[in-house]
Amino acid sequence: TPASRPLSAPELPGSGAPLPASPGIAVGPARSDAAAPVAVPDAPAGDPADERARLDAAIATVTSEIRAGRAAAAAELGPAEAAIFDAHLLLLDDPELVEDAGAGIGDGAAAERAWSDAAERAAAAFDALPDPYLAARAADVRAVGDQVLRVLVGGAADIPDDHADGPPAVLVAADLTPARAAALDPARVAGVVLAGGSPTAHSAILLRARGVPAVLGAGAQVLEVPDGTLIALDGTTGELVVDPTPDTVAVFRERAAAQAVRDREARERSAAPAVTRDGVTVLVGANVGSPAEATAAVAGGADLVGLVRTEFLFLGRAAAPDVDEQEAAYRAVAIALGGKRITLRTLDVGGDKPLPYLPLPAEANPYLGLRGIRLATAFPDLLADQLLAAVRVAHDAPVSLMFPMITTLDELVVARRALDAAIAREGRGTPPGLEVGIMVEVPAAALKAAAFVPHVDFFSIGTNDLTQYALAAERGNPAVAALADPLDPGVLRLVDAVCRAAGERVLVAVCGEAAADPLAAELLVGLGVRELSVAPPAVAGVKQAVRDVDAAQAAARATAALTASGPADVRH
């Protein structure tokens, strides 16, 4: 066996080494996850009615597959994240695309040729648009087009078969679509290695939720690894070894066994508080998107719900929920928590999560447009109803309210006035225990956090958005996603600015994906964060990670990290 050869630094923008994406250790044979190109057959067309029936059946099959992926994402991450599948569903339901293919069938083409040509015409039309966000939809059209075409030709599935014989494999790919990540079978997939990707991308979030170890940013050279080559990876540290020696394999397997023991101990102690070795208590909560997830959070040991994605009530419907429906849903979450605090984030849509019943203008860059609190204040009746429902529940359970995408103090003042109006409308006075905070997702808000301190009870840092805004790198864009690393010293400096402004007066929480990374959790605690909110399955592990931390030592390491040259230096 050749000597172990760690992969060299990837040739990707801003990345210096493979990055940890999903914790856990995997050892297994490499298997390329690239689907073979699908060819359009030259077979003659049958009866047009039969060809159209074949096309309709293929579209129905693919629709079911995408809906299954959406359902898996909704169950594990909540409806807001599951909405990433909606673009493909909308394309399959696009009458212009379907009727264009139907016209080709009417002109004598087989279903495969008619569909392929129609999909390519639609993709080319998006390619020609000057708006880069709309032009990017061409990739969605081609992905959906290929998926339907594969069903029509009756060849291999759009995604490789995870149920193949042999030991669980380590999948190797340039990147993963969210649909592919949601469809992975953890029993058959030992781990994932990506040439590109970002720790905050939707696919990485799904891998963590499914418990599949993963390393990303490994560079294009990883795509040249032959199938069957043994790969060892550690999704917690980012270590990746191709064709390891037996001794190296033994080290990884020993590490995996030790991790299994730690995981078991973490589960056994999940209900106990998370206290550092030197006596600092850190609350560990859960991010949820439904009452069912809240129940899972309590079972997993969550001290509270640090984020309720209230979008689950607003997405996938023709009209907004009324006050009574919202109250019932929030009350169900509160009941599931059994007296523990719930943190309701007011409606956070716009950008990548539009609502069909809100008349919004087309935006060249929706991520920098009307979203979060900006959208809520543009539709004050929508915000008023949501706040009234929250106030009603807050009279019977401990509730925290937080406003997303706050950039200016004026926005917070307007939001608080709306809350005061809701309290007056309910007529029972301010609910006991009601707390108010803001999401810190905009770099400007982090840098002027001191201005917000007199007006809030807590800050909740959304590291996913804060990272992409600070580094000007959209996590869903594969060309720059590797830059979107929450351990970049620039991002950590923003977190530090918030914690320094908060001091002892205002609690600082983190509800982004970084909170679930044990290394990031140590740095966050060292900077002064005292609440970490993560996906329900990660609660026990994060509590255990906090117990392993010495807060004073973590503070010294965090201070050093602020002057590091980059995220790789931070990890070192």
XYZ file of C-alpha atoms in Angstrom:
572
model
C 0.000 0.000 0.000
C 1.419 3.437 -0.886
C 2.210 5.843 1.912
C -0.699 7.933 3.129
C -0.990 11.091 1.066
C -3.053 13.927 2.506
C -4.643 16.006 -0.228
C -3.008 19.298 -1.025
C -4.766 22.608 -0.625
C -7.758 22.966 -2.952
C -7.614 25.320 -5.901
C -10.717 27.211 -4.883
C -11.189 30.906 -4.089
C -10.354 31.712 -0.516
C -9.850 28.149 0.729
C -6.592 26.927 2.148
C -7.384 23.346 3.155
C -10.290 20.902 3.201
C -12.971 22.196 5.570
C -15.086 20.329 8.110
C -18.718 20.326 7.005
C -20.525 17.649 8.998
C -19.072 16.011 12.135
C -18.196 12.361 12.299
C -15.546 9.976 10.990
C -15.818 7.862 7.872
C -13.615 5.223 6.279
C -14.749 3.612 3.055
C -14.209 3.124 -0.667
C -14.547 6.183 -2.870
C -17.499 6.332 -5.227
C -18.036 9.112 -7.711
C -21.408 10.763 -7.240
C -21.482 12.286 -10.700
C -24.436 11.168 -12.756
C -23.550 10.076 -16.289
C -24.726 12.437 -19.034
C -28.075 11.451 -20.463
C -28.343 11.094 -24.242
C -31.501 11.779 -26.205
C -32.290 8.636 -28.237
C -32.994 8.812 -31.976
C -35.906 6.385 -31.711
C -38.922 7.252 -33.871
C -41.904 8.864 -32.216
C -45.024 6.884 -31.438
C -48.576 8.125 -31.453
C -48.605 11.761 -30.186
C -51.161 10.907 -27.495
C -48.945 8.099 -26.233
C -45.864 10.325 -26.300
C -47.663 13.041 -24.331
C -48.839 10.453 -21.801
C -45.223 9.269 -21.376
C -44.072 12.843 -20.795
C -46.830 13.527 -18.279
C -45.978 10.328 -16.406
C -42.266 11.219 -16.301
C -43.031 14.696 -14.976
C -45.298 13.178 -12.313
C -42.532 10.755 -11.275
C -39.945 13.505 -10.931
C -42.421 15.700 -9.070
C -42.910 12.893 -6.552
C -39.135 12.496 -6.151
C -38.616 16.206 -5.519
C -41.541 16.340 -3.098
C -40.011 13.416 -1.196
C -36.762 15.357 -0.903
C -38.682 18.420 0.225
C -40.531 16.380 2.854
C -37.245 14.996 4.203
C -35.814 18.496 4.446
C -38.969 19.777 6.137
C -38.864 16.988 8.718
C -35.202 17.569 9.563
C -34.744 21.318 9.124
C -38.182 22.867 8.951
C -40.325 24.184 6.123
C -38.251 27.312 5.583
C -35.204 25.296 4.472
C -37.428 22.847 2.600
C -38.567 25.718 0.396
C -35.264 25.411 -1.512
C -36.934 22.590 -3.468
C -39.820 24.758 -4.598
C -38.001 26.267 -7.577
C -37.753 22.832 -9.228
C -41.381 22.032 -8.438
C -42.482 25.318 -9.984
C -40.510 24.563 -13.143
C -42.199 21.186 -13.501
C -45.531 22.980 -13.200
C -44.593 25.729 -15.665
C -47.295 25.644 -18.371
C -45.046 27.333 -20.944
C -42.329 24.708 -20.578
C -44.746 21.773 -20.594
C -46.804 23.107 -23.488
C -43.669 23.862 -25.519
C -42.703 20.210 -25.151
C -46.278 19.239 -26.024
C -46.072 21.299 -29.184
C -42.928 19.441 -30.179
C -44.728 16.144 -29.688
C -47.604 17.481 -31.816
C -45.085 18.243 -34.558
C -44.004 14.609 -34.605
C -41.116 14.464 -32.130
C -40.698 11.737 -29.528
C -41.257 12.760 -25.897
C -37.512 12.669 -25.155
C -36.566 14.994 -28.021
C -39.511 17.337 -27.491
C -38.817 17.679 -23.768
C -35.042 18.080 -24.188
C -35.464 20.802 -26.808
C -38.097 22.658 -24.772
C -35.972 22.557 -21.601
C -32.915 23.825 -23.457
C -34.894 26.686 -25.003
C -36.137 27.686 -21.555
C -32.622 27.479 -20.095
C -31.203 29.537 -22.966
C -33.853 32.196 -22.353
C -32.698 32.493 -18.722
C -29.045 32.501 -19.832
C -29.768 35.577 -21.949
C -31.198 37.654 -19.100
C -28.981 40.495 -17.790
C -30.093 39.897 -14.184
C -27.588 37.381 -12.754
C -30.104 36.040 -10.236
C -32.627 35.225 -12.946
C -29.927 33.978 -15.287
C -28.849 31.523 -12.581
C -32.209 29.757 -12.960
C -30.879 28.249 -16.192
C -29.056 25.690 -14.044
C -32.342 24.793 -12.331
C -34.039 24.301 -15.697
C -31.263 22.043 -16.966
C -31.224 20.022 -13.732
C -34.974 19.430 -13.898
C -34.759 18.766 -17.616
C -32.148 16.043 -17.108
C -34.140 14.482 -14.269
C -37.257 14.131 -16.426
C -35.219 12.971 -19.403
C -33.648 10.168 -17.379
C -37.067 8.877 -16.462
C -38.168 9.038 -20.099
C -35.184 7.094 -21.435
C -35.490 4.553 -18.632
C -31.797 4.675 -17.808
C -29.964 5.208 -14.540
C -31.630 7.255 -11.880
C -30.798 10.936 -11.672
C -28.732 10.165 -8.585
C -26.439 7.171 -8.023
C -27.846 4.215 -6.148
C -26.900 4.318 -2.468
C -28.177 0.766 -2.042
C -25.452 -0.876 -4.133
C -23.775 -3.960 -2.733
C -20.578 -3.648 -0.736
C -19.511 -1.586 2.256
C -20.856 1.934 2.754
C -19.026 4.259 0.383
C -17.529 7.719 0.638
C -19.236 9.773 -2.050
C -16.965 12.103 -4.018
C -18.499 14.969 -5.976
C -17.875 18.504 -7.149
C -20.838 19.608 -5.033
C -24.212 18.268 -3.924
C -27.615 19.661 -4.706
C -29.953 19.965 -1.723
C -32.158 17.301 -3.320
C -29.235 14.870 -3.463
C -28.218 15.594 0.127
C -31.780 15.015 1.310
C -31.952 11.690 -0.550
C -28.762 10.151 0.879
C -29.159 6.928 2.819
C -26.937 7.300 5.926
C -26.867 3.515 6.298
C -25.194 3.164 2.894
C -23.170 6.372 2.697
C -20.206 6.430 5.083
C -19.261 10.009 4.278
C -19.070 12.727 1.642
C -16.121 14.587 0.137
C -16.818 17.660 -1.989
C -14.392 19.474 -4.232
C -16.208 22.737 -3.520
C -19.078 23.757 -1.283
C -19.567 25.866 1.830
C -20.220 24.900 5.488
C -23.315 27.130 5.416
C -24.727 25.855 2.104
C -28.093 24.117 2.187
C -26.524 20.791 1.200
C -24.062 20.957 4.124
C -26.900 21.782 6.511
C -28.815 18.746 5.273
C -25.761 16.484 5.642
C -25.389 17.565 9.262
C -29.076 17.005 9.890
C -28.816 13.494 8.455
C -25.669 12.683 10.422
C -23.471 12.038 7.371
C -19.789 12.984 7.989
C -18.509 15.362 5.330
C -15.482 17.377 4.282
C -15.665 20.049 1.624
C -13.390 22.395 -0.283
C -11.053 19.507 -1.115
C -10.245 20.893 -4.557
C -10.732 19.598 -8.071
C -8.020 16.952 -7.647
C -10.316 14.882 -5.425
C -12.527 14.232 -8.445
C -9.657 12.261 -9.994
C -9.603 9.687 -7.170
C -10.537 6.311 -8.739
C -13.645 4.549 -7.497
C -12.826 1.932 -4.871
C -9.843 3.863 -3.461
C -10.014 3.869 0.322
C -10.726 7.298 1.863
C -10.597 8.324 5.519
C -12.119 11.598 6.657
C -12.941 13.450 9.849
C -15.857 15.835 9.358
C -15.129 17.526 12.691
C -11.537 18.551 11.934
C -11.541 18.558 8.123
C -8.848 15.864 7.900
C -8.901 13.915 4.640
C -6.569 11.090 3.621
C -6.706 9.260 0.299
C -5.412 5.676 0.166
C -4.409 5.629 3.856
C -1.971 3.103 5.287
C -3.350 0.436 7.654
C -1.908 2.385 10.581
C -3.753 5.517 9.486
C -6.986 3.580 9.079
C -6.538 2.217 12.599
C -6.118 5.757 13.954
C -9.331 6.898 12.288
C -11.258 3.838 13.490
C -10.005 4.347 17.050
C -11.089 7.960 16.830
C -14.507 6.873 15.563
C -14.899 4.445 18.458
C -13.966 7.149 20.959
C -16.457 9.501 19.302
C -19.175 6.877 19.635
C -18.473 6.692 23.372
C -18.640 10.496 23.640
C -21.900 10.558 21.699
C -23.423 7.976 24.026
C -22.301 9.919 27.090
C -23.675 13.115 25.575
C -27.070 11.507 25.019
C -27.098 10.158 28.580
C -26.384 13.653 29.947
C -28.478 15.600 27.462
C -30.926 16.890 30.088
C -28.151 18.228 32.354
C -27.003 21.866 32.070
C -24.024 22.724 29.888
C -21.398 24.167 32.244
C -17.783 24.763 31.260
C -14.948 23.269 33.285
C -14.490 26.603 35.053
C -18.164 27.049 35.912
C -19.661 29.156 33.100
C -23.203 28.114 32.198
C -24.133 28.189 28.520
C -27.720 27.651 27.432
C -28.095 25.203 24.544
C -31.312 25.543 22.616
C -32.816 24.213 19.430
C -33.834 25.779 16.134
C -37.253 24.446 15.141
C -39.747 24.901 12.347
C -42.790 23.067 13.697
C -44.383 21.811 16.944
C -43.105 18.308 16.117
C -39.533 19.590 16.002
C -40.103 21.327 19.338
C -41.088 17.979 20.848
C -37.903 16.425 19.434
C -35.882 19.311 20.879
C -37.163 18.662 24.398
C -36.477 14.941 24.047
C -32.935 15.812 22.966
C -32.262 17.882 26.076
C -32.739 21.437 24.777
C -32.798 24.114 27.488
C -35.087 26.239 25.337
C -36.073 26.853 21.740
C -33.648 29.505 20.571
C -35.339 30.002 17.228
C -38.832 29.234 15.990
C -38.880 29.709 12.222
C -42.387 31.098 12.006
C -42.193 30.897 8.203
C -43.513 27.329 8.487
C -46.980 28.873 8.811
C -46.649 31.213 5.841
C -44.964 29.166 3.114
C -46.700 26.892 0.617
C -50.149 28.444 0.845
C -52.328 30.913 -1.040
C -53.040 33.326 1.847
C -51.438 34.359 5.127
C -52.564 32.574 8.328
C -54.871 34.569 10.564
C -54.212 35.463 14.197
C -56.024 32.434 15.597
C -54.116 29.962 13.422
C -50.805 31.533 14.365
C -51.691 31.568 18.052
C -52.579 27.865 17.941
C -49.291 26.980 16.259
C -47.112 29.030 18.623
C -49.038 27.693 21.599
C -48.396 24.134 20.393
C -44.649 24.865 20.380
C -44.890 26.342 23.883
C -46.832 23.335 25.172
C -44.203 21.006 23.708
C -41.527 22.912 25.669
C -43.409 22.395 28.939
C -42.631 25.783 30.425
C -39.216 26.337 28.871
C -38.672 29.527 26.903
C -39.485 29.758 23.197
C -37.964 32.389 20.911
C -40.253 33.431 18.083
C -38.538 35.081 15.137
C -41.005 37.273 13.299
C -41.595 36.475 9.667
C -38.303 36.231 7.781
C -39.146 36.017 4.102
C -38.106 37.761 0.940
C -34.766 37.082 -0.703
C -34.712 33.322 -1.267
C -38.092 32.782 0.455
C -40.784 34.803 -1.375
C -44.508 34.514 -0.596
C -46.877 34.207 -3.552
C -49.624 36.243 -1.868
C -47.458 39.312 -1.191
C -47.187 41.707 -4.149
C -43.433 42.219 -4.187
C -41.518 44.009 -6.947
C -38.850 42.174 -8.900
C -35.458 42.791 -7.315
C -32.073 42.600 -8.990
C -30.567 41.309 -5.736
C -33.246 40.063 -3.342
C -30.703 39.157 -0.647
C -29.998 42.880 -0.316
C -33.594 43.913 -0.798
C -36.970 43.736 0.877
C -36.595 40.909 3.366
C -36.901 40.279 7.108
C -38.040 43.306 9.115
C -37.976 45.420 5.959
C -40.711 43.323 4.412
C -42.656 43.067 7.672
C -42.842 46.826 8.098
C -43.848 47.196 4.454
C -46.877 45.025 5.274
C -47.778 46.303 8.775
C -51.027 44.325 9.029
C -49.074 41.092 8.556
C -46.670 42.052 11.345
C -49.491 43.261 13.602
C -51.316 39.930 13.379
C -48.170 37.966 14.099
C -47.275 40.079 17.110
C -50.818 39.803 18.493
C -50.665 36.006 18.259
C -47.270 36.007 20.004
C -48.499 38.314 22.787
C -51.463 36.048 23.479
C -49.162 33.052 23.914
C -46.712 35.095 25.999
C -49.386 35.584 28.667
C -49.281 31.834 29.310
C -45.685 30.811 28.537
C -42.199 32.384 28.559
C -41.761 33.942 25.126
C -38.925 35.862 23.532
C -39.572 37.826 20.352
C -36.817 38.687 17.923
C -36.884 40.772 14.788
C -34.802 39.607 11.790
C -32.572 41.586 9.444
C -32.377 44.650 11.692
C -29.935 47.198 10.269
C -30.890 50.538 11.854
C -32.145 51.667 15.227
C -35.154 53.243 13.507
C -36.220 49.777 12.287
C -36.126 48.442 15.823
C -38.085 51.440 17.139
C -40.811 50.861 14.533
C -40.918 47.149 15.397
C -41.168 47.842 19.131
C -43.981 50.313 18.534
C -45.816 47.605 16.604
C -45.304 45.284 19.573
C -46.625 47.937 21.977
C -49.698 48.290 19.740
C -50.249 44.516 19.822
C -50.011 44.513 23.638
C -52.550 47.332 23.803
C -54.798 45.516 21.320
C -54.794 42.411 23.503
C -55.660 44.528 26.523
C -53.997 42.525 29.303
C -50.822 44.552 29.724
C -47.271 43.455 28.991
C -46.959 39.673 29.368
C -44.743 38.649 32.297
C -41.414 37.322 31.084
C -41.752 38.693 27.552
C -38.281 39.455 26.182
C -37.387 41.318 22.997
C -34.275 40.968 20.883
C -32.907 41.311 17.394
C -31.170 39.054 14.933
C -27.677 40.324 14.174
C -27.149 39.329 10.553
C -25.981 42.593 8.990
C -22.357 43.629 9.583
C -23.392 47.236 10.244
C -25.696 46.092 13.047
C -22.843 44.118 14.619
C -20.504 47.088 14.515
C -23.015 49.466 16.113
C -24.504 46.946 18.544
C -24.022 49.386 21.413
C -26.784 51.557 19.941
C -29.247 48.685 20.273
C -28.298 47.606 23.804
C -30.699 49.962 25.656
C -33.607 48.672 23.551
C -33.193 44.878 23.712
C -32.977 42.004 26.156
C -30.791 39.860 23.920
C -28.931 39.604 20.637
C -29.165 36.485 18.473
C -26.391 36.294 15.897
C -27.374 34.543 12.671
C -23.950 33.396 11.515
C -25.205 32.044 8.182
C -26.346 35.416 6.867
C -23.717 37.394 8.774
C -21.044 35.296 7.082
C -22.370 35.697 3.554
C -22.875 39.436 3.979
C -19.494 40.029 5.617
C -17.605 38.028 2.995
C -19.780 39.016 0.008
C -20.163 35.316 -0.798
C -23.593 33.771 -1.268
C -23.632 30.329 0.339
C -25.748 28.919 -2.497
C -23.377 30.052 -5.248
C -20.829 27.274 -5.881
C -18.372 29.697 -7.498
C -17.845 31.573 -4.214
C -19.381 29.319 -1.555
C -15.966 28.188 -0.300
C -15.343 31.744 0.856
C -18.390 31.679 3.151
C -16.621 30.287 6.209
C -18.019 31.411 9.582
C -14.574 30.969 11.156
C -13.094 33.703 8.996
C -11.419 36.153 11.404
C -13.482 38.975 9.903
C -16.707 37.226 10.910
C -15.316 36.448 14.377
C -14.442 40.118 14.814
C -18.086 40.999 14.170
C -19.189 38.486 16.803
C -16.606 39.970 19.164
C -17.980 43.468 18.534
C -21.475 42.329 19.500
C -20.273 40.599 22.675
C -18.199 43.606 23.750
C -21.138 45.950 23.234
C -23.478 43.612 25.123
C -21.194 43.204 28.120
C -23.085 41.901 31.138
C -26.276 43.778 30.239
C -27.552 41.799 27.258
C -27.321 38.063 26.575
C -25.682 37.111 23.273
C -26.883 33.991 21.480
C -25.841 32.357 18.214
C -28.468 30.513 16.204
C -26.511 29.923 12.995
C -24.982 26.653 11.845
C -21.609 27.582 13.351
C -23.029 26.939 16.831
C -23.067 23.186 16.106
C -19.343 23.057 15.269
C -17.448 22.090 18.477
C -14.448 24.244 17.532
C -16.657 27.207 16.663
C -18.638 26.684 19.867
C -15.441 26.955 21.917
C -14.482 30.195 20.172
C -17.981 31.616 20.561
C -18.004 30.870 24.284
C -14.561 32.454 24.519
C -15.876 35.609 22.838
C -18.753 35.860 25.328
C -21.661 34.034 23.692
C -23.825 32.444 26.383
C -26.508 30.724 24.323
C -26.054 28.356 21.379
C -29.072 27.227 19.380
C -28.710 24.337 16.948
C -30.704 21.677 15.105
C -32.462 19.352 17.631
C -30.236 16.306 16.890
C -27.117 18.362 17.693
C -28.185 19.590 21.144
C -26.644 16.781 23.217
C -23.325 16.956 21.375
C -23.064 20.721 21.721
C -23.772 20.488 25.450
C -20.973 17.967 25.787
C -18.635 20.190 23.767
C -19.368 23.082 26.136
C -18.576 20.873 29.142
C -15.148 20.178 27.628
C -14.363 23.905 27.393
C -12.415 25.987 29.862
C -13.975 29.421 29.290
C -10.877 31.346 30.350
C -8.671 29.327 28.006
C -11.300 29.669 25.278
C -11.217 33.462 25.708
C -7.458 33.486 25.129
C -7.790 31.297 22.037
C -10.624 33.438 20.705
C -8.537 36.581 21.139
C -5.732 34.975 19.153
C -8.197 33.883 16.469
C -9.231 37.487 15.867
C -5.770 38.274 14.479
C -5.404 35.041 12.476
C -4.719 35.283 8.763
C -7.727 33.223 7.712
C -10.093 30.425 8.733
C -7.458 27.714 8.275
C -5.185 29.591 10.684
C -8.117 29.906 13.114
C -8.675 26.160 13.046
C -4.977 25.514 13.570
